[in-house]
Coordinates of C-alpha atoms in Angstrom, one line a residue:
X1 CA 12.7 81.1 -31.2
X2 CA 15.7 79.1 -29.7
X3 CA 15.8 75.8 -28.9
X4 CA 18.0 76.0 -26.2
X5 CA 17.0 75.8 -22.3
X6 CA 19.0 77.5 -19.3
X7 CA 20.3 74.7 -17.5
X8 CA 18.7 73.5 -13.9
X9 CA 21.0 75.3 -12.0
X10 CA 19.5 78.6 -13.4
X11 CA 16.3 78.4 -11.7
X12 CA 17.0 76.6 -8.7
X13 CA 17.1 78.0 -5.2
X14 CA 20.5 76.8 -2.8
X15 CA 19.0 74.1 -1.5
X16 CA 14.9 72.4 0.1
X17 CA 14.2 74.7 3.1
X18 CA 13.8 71.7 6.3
X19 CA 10.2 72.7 6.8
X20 CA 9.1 73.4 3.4
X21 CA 6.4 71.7 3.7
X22 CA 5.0 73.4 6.0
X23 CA 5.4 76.5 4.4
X24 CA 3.9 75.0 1.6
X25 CA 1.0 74.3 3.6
X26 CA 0.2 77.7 4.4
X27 CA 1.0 78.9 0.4
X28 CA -1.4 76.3 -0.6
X29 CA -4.2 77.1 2.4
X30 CA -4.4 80.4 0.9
X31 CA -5.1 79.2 -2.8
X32 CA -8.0 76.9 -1.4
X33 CA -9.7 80.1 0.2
X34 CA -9.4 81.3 -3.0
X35 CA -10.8 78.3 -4.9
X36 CA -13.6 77.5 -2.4
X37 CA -14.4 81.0 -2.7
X38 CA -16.2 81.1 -6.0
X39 CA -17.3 77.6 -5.6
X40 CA -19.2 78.5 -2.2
X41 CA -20.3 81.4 -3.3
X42 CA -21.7 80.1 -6.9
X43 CA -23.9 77.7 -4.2
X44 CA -25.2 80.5 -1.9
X45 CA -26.1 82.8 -5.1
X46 CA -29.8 82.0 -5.0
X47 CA -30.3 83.0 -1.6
X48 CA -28.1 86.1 -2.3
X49 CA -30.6 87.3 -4.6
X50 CA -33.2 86.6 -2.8
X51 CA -32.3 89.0 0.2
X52 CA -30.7 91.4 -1.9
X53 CA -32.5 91.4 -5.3
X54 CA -30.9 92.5 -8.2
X55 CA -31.1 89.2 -10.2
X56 CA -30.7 91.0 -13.4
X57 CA -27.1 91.8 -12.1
X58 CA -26.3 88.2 -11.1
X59 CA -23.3 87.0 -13.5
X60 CA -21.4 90.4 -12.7
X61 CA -20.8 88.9 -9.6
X62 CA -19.1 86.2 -11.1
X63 CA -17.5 87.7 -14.1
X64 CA -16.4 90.7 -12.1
X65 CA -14.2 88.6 -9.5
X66 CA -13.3 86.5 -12.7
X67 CA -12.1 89.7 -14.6
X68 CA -10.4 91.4 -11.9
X69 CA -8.3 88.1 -11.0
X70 CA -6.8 87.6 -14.6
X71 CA -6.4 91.3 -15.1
X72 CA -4.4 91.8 -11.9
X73 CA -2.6 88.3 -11.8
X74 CA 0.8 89.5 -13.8
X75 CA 0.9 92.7 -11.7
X76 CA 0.9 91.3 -8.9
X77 CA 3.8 88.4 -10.2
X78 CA 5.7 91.5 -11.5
X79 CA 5.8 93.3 -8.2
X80 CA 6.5 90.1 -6.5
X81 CA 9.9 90.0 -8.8
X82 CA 10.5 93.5 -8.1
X83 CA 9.6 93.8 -4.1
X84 CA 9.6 90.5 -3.0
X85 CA 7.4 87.2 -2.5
X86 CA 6.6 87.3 0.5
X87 CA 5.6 90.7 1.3
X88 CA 3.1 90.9 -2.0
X89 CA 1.8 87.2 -1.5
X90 CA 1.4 88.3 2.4
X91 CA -0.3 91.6 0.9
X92 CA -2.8 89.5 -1.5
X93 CA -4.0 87.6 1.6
X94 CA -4.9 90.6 3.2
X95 CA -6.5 92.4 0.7
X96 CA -8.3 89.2 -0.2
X97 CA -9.4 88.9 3.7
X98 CA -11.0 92.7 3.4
X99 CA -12.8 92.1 0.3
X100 CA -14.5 89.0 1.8
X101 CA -15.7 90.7 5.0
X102 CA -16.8 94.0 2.9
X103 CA -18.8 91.2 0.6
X104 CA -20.4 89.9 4.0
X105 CA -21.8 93.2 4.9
X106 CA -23.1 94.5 1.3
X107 CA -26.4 95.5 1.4
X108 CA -27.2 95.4 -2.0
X109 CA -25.9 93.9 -5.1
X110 CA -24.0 96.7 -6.6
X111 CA -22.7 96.9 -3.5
X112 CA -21.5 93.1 -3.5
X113 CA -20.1 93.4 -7.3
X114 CA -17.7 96.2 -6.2
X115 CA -16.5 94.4 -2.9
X116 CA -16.2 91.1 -5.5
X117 CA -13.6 93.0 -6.9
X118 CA -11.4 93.6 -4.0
X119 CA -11.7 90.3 -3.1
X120 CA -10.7 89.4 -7.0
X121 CA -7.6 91.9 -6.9
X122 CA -6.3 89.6 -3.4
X123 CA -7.4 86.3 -5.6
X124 CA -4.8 87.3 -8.1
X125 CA -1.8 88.0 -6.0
X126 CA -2.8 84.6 -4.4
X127 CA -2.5 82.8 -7.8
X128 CA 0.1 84.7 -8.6
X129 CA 2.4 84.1 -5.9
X130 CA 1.8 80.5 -5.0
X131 CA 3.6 78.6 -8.0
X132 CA 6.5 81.3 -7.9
X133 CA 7.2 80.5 -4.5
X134 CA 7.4 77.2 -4.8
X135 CA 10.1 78.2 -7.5
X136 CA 11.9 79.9 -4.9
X137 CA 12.0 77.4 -2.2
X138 CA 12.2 73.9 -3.9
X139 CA 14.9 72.9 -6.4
X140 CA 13.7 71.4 -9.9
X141 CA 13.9 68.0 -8.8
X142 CA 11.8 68.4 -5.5
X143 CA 9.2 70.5 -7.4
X144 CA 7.4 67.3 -8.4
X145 CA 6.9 66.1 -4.7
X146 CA 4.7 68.9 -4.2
X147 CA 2.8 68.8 -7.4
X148 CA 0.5 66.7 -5.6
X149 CA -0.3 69.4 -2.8
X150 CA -1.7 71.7 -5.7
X151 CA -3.5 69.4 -7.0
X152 CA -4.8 68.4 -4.2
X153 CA -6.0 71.5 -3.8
X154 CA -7.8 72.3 -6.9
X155 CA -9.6 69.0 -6.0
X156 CA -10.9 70.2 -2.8
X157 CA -11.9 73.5 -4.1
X158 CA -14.0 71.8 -7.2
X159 CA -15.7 69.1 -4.7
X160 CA -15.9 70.9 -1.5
X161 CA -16.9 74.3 -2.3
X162 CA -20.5 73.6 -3.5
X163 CA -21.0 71.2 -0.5
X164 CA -19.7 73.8 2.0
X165 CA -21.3 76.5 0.4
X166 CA -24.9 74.2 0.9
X167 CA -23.9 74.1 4.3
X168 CA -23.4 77.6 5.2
X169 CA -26.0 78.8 3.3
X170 CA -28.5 76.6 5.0
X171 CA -27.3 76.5 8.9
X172 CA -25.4 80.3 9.1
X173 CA -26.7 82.6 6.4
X174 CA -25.5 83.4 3.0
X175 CA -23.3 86.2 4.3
X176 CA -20.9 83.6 6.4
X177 CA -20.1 82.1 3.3
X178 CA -17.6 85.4 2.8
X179 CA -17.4 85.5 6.8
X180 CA -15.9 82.3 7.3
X181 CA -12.3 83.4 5.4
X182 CA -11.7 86.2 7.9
X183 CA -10.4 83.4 10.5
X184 CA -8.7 81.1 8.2
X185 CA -7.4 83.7 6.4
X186 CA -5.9 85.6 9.4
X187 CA -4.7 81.9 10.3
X188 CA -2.8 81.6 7.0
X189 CA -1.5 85.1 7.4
X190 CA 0.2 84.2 11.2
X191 CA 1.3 81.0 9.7
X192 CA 3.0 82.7 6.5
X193 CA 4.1 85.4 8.6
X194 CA 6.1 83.0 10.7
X195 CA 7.1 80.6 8.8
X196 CA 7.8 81.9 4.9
X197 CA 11.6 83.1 4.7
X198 CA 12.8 84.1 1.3
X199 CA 14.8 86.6 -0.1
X200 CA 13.1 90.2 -0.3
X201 CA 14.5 92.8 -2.8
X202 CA 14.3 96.5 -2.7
X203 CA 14.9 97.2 -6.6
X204 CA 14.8 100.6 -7.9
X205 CA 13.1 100.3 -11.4
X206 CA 10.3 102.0 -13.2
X207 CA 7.8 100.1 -12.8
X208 CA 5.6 99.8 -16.7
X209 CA 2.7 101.3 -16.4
X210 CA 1.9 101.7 -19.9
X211 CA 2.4 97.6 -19.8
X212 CA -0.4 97.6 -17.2
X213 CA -2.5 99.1 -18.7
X214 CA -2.3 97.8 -22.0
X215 CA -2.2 94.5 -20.4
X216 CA -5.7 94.7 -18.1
X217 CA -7.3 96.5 -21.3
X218 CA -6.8 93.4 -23.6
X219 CA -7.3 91.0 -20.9
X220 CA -10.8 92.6 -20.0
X221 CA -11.6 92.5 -23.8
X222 CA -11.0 89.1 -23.9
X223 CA -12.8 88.0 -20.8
X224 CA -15.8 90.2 -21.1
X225 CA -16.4 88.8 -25.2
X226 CA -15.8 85.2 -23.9
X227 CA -18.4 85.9 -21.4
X228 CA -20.9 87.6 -23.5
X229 CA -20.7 86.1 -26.6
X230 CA -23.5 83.8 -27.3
X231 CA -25.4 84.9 -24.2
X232 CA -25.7 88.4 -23.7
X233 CA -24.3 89.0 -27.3
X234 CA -24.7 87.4 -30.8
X235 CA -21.3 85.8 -31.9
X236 CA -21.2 88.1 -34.7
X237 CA -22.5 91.2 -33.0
X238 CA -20.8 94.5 -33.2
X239 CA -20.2 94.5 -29.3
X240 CA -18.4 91.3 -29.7
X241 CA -16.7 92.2 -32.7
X242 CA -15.8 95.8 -31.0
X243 CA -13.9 93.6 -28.4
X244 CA -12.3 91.5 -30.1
X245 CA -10.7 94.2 -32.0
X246 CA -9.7 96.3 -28.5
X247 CA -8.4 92.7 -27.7
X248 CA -6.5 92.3 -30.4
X249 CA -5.2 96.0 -30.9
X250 CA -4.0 96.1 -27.2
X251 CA -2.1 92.4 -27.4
X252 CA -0.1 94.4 -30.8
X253 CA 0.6 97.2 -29.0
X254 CA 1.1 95.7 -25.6
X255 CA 4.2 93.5 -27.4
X256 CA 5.6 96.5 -28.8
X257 CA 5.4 98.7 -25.4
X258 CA 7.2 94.7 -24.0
X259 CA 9.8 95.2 -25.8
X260 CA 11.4 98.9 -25.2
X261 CA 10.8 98.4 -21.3
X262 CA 13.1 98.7 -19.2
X263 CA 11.4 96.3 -16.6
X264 CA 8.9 94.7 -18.7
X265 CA 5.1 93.5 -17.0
X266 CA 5.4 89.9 -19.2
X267 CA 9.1 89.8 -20.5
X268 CA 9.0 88.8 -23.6
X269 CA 12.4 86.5 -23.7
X270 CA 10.6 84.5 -21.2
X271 CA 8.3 83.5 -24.4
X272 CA 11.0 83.6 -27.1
X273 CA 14.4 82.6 -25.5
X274 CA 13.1 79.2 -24.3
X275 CA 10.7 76.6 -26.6
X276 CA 9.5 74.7 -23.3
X277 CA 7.8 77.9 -21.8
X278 CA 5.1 78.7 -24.7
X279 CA 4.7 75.0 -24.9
X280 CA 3.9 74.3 -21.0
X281 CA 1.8 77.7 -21.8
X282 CA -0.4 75.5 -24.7
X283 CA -0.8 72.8 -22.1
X284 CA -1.9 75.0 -19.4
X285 CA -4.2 76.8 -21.4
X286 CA -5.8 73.3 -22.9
X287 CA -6.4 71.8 -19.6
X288 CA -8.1 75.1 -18.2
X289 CA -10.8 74.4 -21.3
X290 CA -10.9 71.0 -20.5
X291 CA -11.5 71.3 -16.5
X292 CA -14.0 74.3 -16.6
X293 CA -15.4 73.0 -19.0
X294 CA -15.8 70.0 -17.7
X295 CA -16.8 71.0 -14.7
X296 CA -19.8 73.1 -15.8
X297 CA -21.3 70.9 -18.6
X298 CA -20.6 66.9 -16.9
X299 CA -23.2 67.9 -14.4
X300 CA -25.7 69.0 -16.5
X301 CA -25.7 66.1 -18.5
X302 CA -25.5 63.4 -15.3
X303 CA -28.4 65.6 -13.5
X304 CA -30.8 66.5 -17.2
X305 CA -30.0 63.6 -18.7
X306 CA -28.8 60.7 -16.8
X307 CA -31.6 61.7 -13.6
X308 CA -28.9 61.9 -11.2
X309 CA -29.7 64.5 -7.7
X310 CA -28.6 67.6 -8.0
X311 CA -28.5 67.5 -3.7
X312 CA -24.4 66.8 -3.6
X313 CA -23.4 68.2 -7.2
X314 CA -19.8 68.4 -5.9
X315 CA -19.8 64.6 -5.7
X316 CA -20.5 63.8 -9.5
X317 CA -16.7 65.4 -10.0
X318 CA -15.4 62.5 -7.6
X319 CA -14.5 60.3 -10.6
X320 CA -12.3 63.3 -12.0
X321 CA -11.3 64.7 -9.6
X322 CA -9.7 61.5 -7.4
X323 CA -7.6 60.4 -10.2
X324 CA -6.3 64.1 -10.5
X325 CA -5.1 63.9 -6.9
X326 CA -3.2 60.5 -7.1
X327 CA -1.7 60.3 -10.6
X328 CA -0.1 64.1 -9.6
X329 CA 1.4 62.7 -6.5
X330 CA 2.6 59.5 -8.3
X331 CA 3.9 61.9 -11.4
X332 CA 5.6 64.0 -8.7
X333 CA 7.6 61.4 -6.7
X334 CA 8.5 59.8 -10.2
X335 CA 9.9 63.1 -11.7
X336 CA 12.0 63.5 -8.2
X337 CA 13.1 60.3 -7.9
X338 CA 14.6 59.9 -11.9
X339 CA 14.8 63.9 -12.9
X340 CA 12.8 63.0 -15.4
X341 CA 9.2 64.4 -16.6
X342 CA 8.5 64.9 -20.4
X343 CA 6.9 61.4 -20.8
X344 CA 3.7 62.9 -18.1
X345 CA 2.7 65.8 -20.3
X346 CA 2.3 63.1 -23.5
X347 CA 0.8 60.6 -21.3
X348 CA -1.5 62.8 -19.9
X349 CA -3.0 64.5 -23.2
X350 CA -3.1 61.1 -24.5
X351 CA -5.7 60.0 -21.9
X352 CA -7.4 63.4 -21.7
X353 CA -8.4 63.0 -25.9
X354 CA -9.3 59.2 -24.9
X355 CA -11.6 59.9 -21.9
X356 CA -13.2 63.3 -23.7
X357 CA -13.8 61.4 -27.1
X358 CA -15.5 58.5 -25.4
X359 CA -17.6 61.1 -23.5
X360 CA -18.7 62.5 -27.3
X361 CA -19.8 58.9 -27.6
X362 CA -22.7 59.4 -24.6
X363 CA -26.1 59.3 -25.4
X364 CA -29.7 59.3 -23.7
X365 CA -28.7 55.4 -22.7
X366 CA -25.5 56.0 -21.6
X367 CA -25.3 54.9 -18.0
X368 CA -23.9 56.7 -14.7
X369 CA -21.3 54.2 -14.4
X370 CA -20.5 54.6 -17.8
X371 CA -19.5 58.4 -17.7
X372 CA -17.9 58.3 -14.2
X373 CA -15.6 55.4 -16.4
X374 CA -15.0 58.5 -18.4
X375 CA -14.3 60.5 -16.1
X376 CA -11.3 58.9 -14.8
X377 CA -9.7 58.4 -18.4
X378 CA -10.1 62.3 -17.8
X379 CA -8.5 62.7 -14.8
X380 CA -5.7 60.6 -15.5
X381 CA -5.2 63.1 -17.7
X382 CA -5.3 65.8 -16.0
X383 CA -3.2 64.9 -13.3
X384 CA -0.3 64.1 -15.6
X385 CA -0.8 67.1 -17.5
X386 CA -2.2 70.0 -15.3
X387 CA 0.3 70.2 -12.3
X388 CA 3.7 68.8 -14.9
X389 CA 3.1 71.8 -17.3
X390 CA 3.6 74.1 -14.3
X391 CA 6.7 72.2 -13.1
X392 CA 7.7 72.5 -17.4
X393 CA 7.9 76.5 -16.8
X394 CA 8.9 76.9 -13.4
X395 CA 11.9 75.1 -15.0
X396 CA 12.2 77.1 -18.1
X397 CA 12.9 80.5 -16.2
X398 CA 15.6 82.0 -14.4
X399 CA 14.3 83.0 -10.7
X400 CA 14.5 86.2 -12.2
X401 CA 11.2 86.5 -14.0
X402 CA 9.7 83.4 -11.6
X403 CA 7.2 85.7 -10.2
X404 CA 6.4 87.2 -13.9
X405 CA 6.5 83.8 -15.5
X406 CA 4.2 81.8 -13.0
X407 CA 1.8 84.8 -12.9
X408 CA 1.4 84.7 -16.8
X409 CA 0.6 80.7 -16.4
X410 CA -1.9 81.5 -13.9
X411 CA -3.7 83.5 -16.5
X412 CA -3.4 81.1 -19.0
X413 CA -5.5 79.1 -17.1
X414 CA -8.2 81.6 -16.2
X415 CA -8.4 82.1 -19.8
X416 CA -8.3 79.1 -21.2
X417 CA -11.6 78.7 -18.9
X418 CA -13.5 81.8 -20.2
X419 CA -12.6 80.6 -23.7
X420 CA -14.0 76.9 -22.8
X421 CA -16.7 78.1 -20.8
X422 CA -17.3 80.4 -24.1
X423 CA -17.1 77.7 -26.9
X424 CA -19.0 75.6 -24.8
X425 CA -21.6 77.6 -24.5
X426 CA -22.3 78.7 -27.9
X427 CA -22.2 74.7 -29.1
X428 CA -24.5 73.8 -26.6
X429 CA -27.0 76.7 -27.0
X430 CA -26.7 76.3 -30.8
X431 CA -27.7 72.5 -30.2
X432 CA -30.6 74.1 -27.8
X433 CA -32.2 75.9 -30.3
X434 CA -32.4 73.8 -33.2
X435 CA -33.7 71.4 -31.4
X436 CA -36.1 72.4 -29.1
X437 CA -38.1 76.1 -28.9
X438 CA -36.7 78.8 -27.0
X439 CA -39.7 78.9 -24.4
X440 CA -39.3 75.0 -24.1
X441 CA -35.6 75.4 -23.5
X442 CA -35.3 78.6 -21.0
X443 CA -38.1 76.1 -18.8
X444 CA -35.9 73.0 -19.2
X445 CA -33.2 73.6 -17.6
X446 CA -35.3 73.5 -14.0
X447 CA -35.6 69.5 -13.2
X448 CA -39.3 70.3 -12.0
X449 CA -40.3 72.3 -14.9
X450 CA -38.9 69.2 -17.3
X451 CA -41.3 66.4 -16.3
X452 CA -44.1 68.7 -16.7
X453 CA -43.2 68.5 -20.5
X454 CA -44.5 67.0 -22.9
X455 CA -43.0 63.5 -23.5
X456 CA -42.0 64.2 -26.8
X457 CA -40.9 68.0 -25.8
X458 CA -38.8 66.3 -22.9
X459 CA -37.5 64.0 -26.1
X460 CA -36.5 66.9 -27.8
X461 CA -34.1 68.4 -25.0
X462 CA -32.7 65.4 -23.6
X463 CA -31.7 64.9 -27.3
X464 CA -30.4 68.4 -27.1
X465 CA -28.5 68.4 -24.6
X466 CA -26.8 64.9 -25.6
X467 CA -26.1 66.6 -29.1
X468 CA -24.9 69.3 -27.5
X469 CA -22.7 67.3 -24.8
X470 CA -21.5 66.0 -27.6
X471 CA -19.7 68.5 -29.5
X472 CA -18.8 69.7 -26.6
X473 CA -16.4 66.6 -25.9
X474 CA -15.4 66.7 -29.3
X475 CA -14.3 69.7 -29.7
X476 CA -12.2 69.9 -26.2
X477 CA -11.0 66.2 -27.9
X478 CA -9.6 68.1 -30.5
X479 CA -7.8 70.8 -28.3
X480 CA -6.2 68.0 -26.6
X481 CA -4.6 66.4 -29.4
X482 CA -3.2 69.7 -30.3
X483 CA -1.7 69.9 -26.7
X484 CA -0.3 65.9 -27.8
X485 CA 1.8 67.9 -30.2
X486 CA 3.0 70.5 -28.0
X487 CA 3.9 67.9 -25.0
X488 CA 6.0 65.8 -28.1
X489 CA 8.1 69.3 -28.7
X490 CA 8.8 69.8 -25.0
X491 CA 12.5 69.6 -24.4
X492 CA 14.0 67.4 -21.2
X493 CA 16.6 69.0 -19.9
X494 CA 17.1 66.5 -16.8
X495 CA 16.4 68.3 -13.1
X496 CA 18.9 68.8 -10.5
X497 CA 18.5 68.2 -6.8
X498 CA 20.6 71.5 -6.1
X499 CA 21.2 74.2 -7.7
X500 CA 23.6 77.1 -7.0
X501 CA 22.8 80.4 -4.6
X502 CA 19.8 82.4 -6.4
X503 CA 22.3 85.1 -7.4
X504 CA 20.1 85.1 -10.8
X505 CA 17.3 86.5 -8.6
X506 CA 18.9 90.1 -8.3
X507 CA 19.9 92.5 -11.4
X508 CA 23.0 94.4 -11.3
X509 CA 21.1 97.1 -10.3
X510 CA 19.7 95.5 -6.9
X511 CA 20.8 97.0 -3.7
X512 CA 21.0 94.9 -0.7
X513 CA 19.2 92.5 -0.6
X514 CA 17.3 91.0 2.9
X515 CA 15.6 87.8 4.1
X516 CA 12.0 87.8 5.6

């Protein structure tokens, strides 16, 4: 693997576009309808089943969308290098718009799976194209001034969705909770529509196919055993061994098919030609275990063991999440103001392993204010990490492969959630079990159902779930001081404010090329 990095002017559009910010607003809109999405939706799921039945087939609604959005994610930031940004991020909108108002009028859950799916195909393109085209429209050095504005985002989505989705459920139905993005996302559409101007390309290429496939076959493997395993399936099982070999048989082959492309899915000189790229990729993929992770397990252990209401859930995140908001937009106007940015990823993985080992210190006594304490060690973290090690391979690529490039950290994300969500799960229901009986613990888990215990059965789980909160913590401690090591290797190359005309972004073999 070379050590060497294209120079700043190599992914750098002309010049800042005078209203990129508003542009920007409307790219980032449509990631939030995207985010609150699953959030609102998670919220409303009780009340789904309840009108439509079908509880048996309640985490396909989830993992289906989830599957579907990492599967079709590089496609879509493939055909976004090959056809153009705007016309496939525009597209992803749309199809995402469809699949929500399909979801509204299911009348049954298979029904709402399959329309999940649609909306999960427009999801990807959404994830896909939003960090790509902020490649394409902001030079290195600005990038960091609108690192802020995603994470500002993800914020929203995190604390918002559950309380919106409360909302809706409650005052308009469950089915408005897929109703209400048909007018913001037409909104974001007109607003794109108008405002977005980059370059489109007509390029005649084949497109890989046999990359596509390859590629959804082992990413379906891999999400489908991270979501089984230690739930549906033993660990050791021969379903979850049977994926894990498709898994790893379509990664081997998928390489090889990589490399004799002519127009490869993921290229694979994006991976090998530059060192910073599969190092912002390690980050990434760490901070998706930490934040879903996170996310799903804090929670539990404020509302099971610490008493706190379950009424606002989206507000125990506030700790984390703040800190994410403001340290990215402080990390951002630092980076454009000096050029500078190697010293954020370091900092931040140093306080993510602080603030995740202290929370594998927590017991039964540990109080709320206590964790929340926590909790911002975490987000510090986070929000010198999550948004820098985007900025890290948005400026490892030529604009070339941007669309390819940002897709493929997209996914890194999603996965490095199923694989967190996955660990997690199997620590914390191995800490379950061998502490408490499996009736006691499939009863627990409802707040009601827990003070009906016995005192020293209610003992035994709270001591469960602290055990298992535990290694949680400790092991996402761990991933992060892997990360450490990865941010130390990360090469500064320092950013430019302008770079030259993105000639890069067209092959020889490009025909004429035109602006939207």
């Amino acid at each position: 693997m070379s050590a060497s990095l294209p120079s700043a002017d190599s992914a750098t559009p002309a010049a800042e576009p005078k209203n990129v910010r508003w542009v920007l607003l409307g790219v980032m809109f449509a990631m939030l309808l995207s985010m609150l999405d699953n959030m609102v939706v998670g919220t409303a799921m009780p009340t789904i089943v309840g009108d439509l039945g079908g509880l048996e087939h309640i985490s396909w609604v989830v993992t289906a969308y989830t599957l579907v959005t990492a599967v079709t994610t590089p496609v879509w930031g493939k055909f976004g290098d090959l056809i153009g940004r705007k016309p496939m991020y525009l597209a992803s909108i749309a199809v995402f718009v469809a699949g929500s108002a399909l979801c509204g009028l299911s009348q049954s859950m298979t029904q709402l799976i399959v329309f999940r799916i649609v909306q999960g195909i427009g999801a990807g393109g959404i994830g896909a194209g939003a960090f790509a085209l902020i490649g394409a429209l902001v030079p290195p050095r600005e990038r960091g001034k609108y690192q802020g504005m995603g994470a500002s985002i993800m914020a929203i989505g995190t604390i918002g969705g559950p309380l919106l989705g409360g909302f809706i459920t409650s005052h308009f139905g469950w089915r408005w909770a897929f109703y209400v993005n048909l007018p913001l996302g037409l909104l974001t559409l007109g607003w794109l529509w108008l405002a977005l101007h980059v370059p489109a390309k007509r390029i005649k290429a084949r497109i890989d196919w046999a990359g596509i496939v390859l590629l959804t076959l082992t990413i379906s493997a891999i999400v489908l055993a991270a979501t089984w395993a230690g739930a549906t399936y033993a660990w050791g099982s021969w379903q979850i061994l049977a994926l894990a070999a498709v898994a790893v048989t379509g990664l081997a082959a998928f390489i090889a098919v990589e490399r004799r492309a002519a127009e490869p899915l993921l290229p694979p000189t994006v991976f090998t030609d530059h060192r910073n790229y599969p190092l912002a990729a390690v980050l990434i993929l760490v901070a998706g275990v930490v934040m879903f992770g996170a996310g799903l397990y804090l929670p539990l252990f404020q509302q099971t063991v610490q008493g706190t209401s379950a009424t606002h859930s989206g507000l125990l995140m506030l700790p984390m999440m703040i800190p994410v908001v403001i340290v990215s937009a402080i990390a951002g106007k630092v980076m454009s103001a000096t050029g500078r940015y190697k010293i954020f990823p370091v900092l931040g993985t140093t306080f993510l392993a602080a603030g995740l080992g202290l929370l594998a210190t927590m017991n039964t006594a540990t109080s709320p204010g206590t964790t929340a304490l926590y909790m911002v060690l975490v987000g510090i973290g986070l929000g010198f990490t999550l948004q820098m090690a985007s900025t890290i391979a948005q400026n490892s690529v030529s604009m070339r492969d941007m669309g390819a490039a940002m897709s493929s950290v997209n996914l890194f994300r999603t996965l490095g959630g199923s694989l967190g969500v996955a660990l997690f799960g199997a620590l914390f229901t191995r800490s379950l079990h061998s502490h408490v009986p499996a009736a006691a613990s499939d009863t627990a888990t409802d707040p009601d159902a827990l003070d009906r215990l016995p005192a020293a059965a209610r003992h035994a789980y709270l001591q469960a779930v602290t055990d298992g909160t535990h290694q949680i913590f400790l092991a996402a401690a761990i991933a992060c001081a892997v990360a450490f090591l990865a941010a130390l290797f990360v090469i500064e190359v320092p950013l430019k404010k302008v770079g030259p005309p993105p000639a890069v972004d067209a092959p020889t073999n490009t025909p004429a090329t035109t602006a939207h």
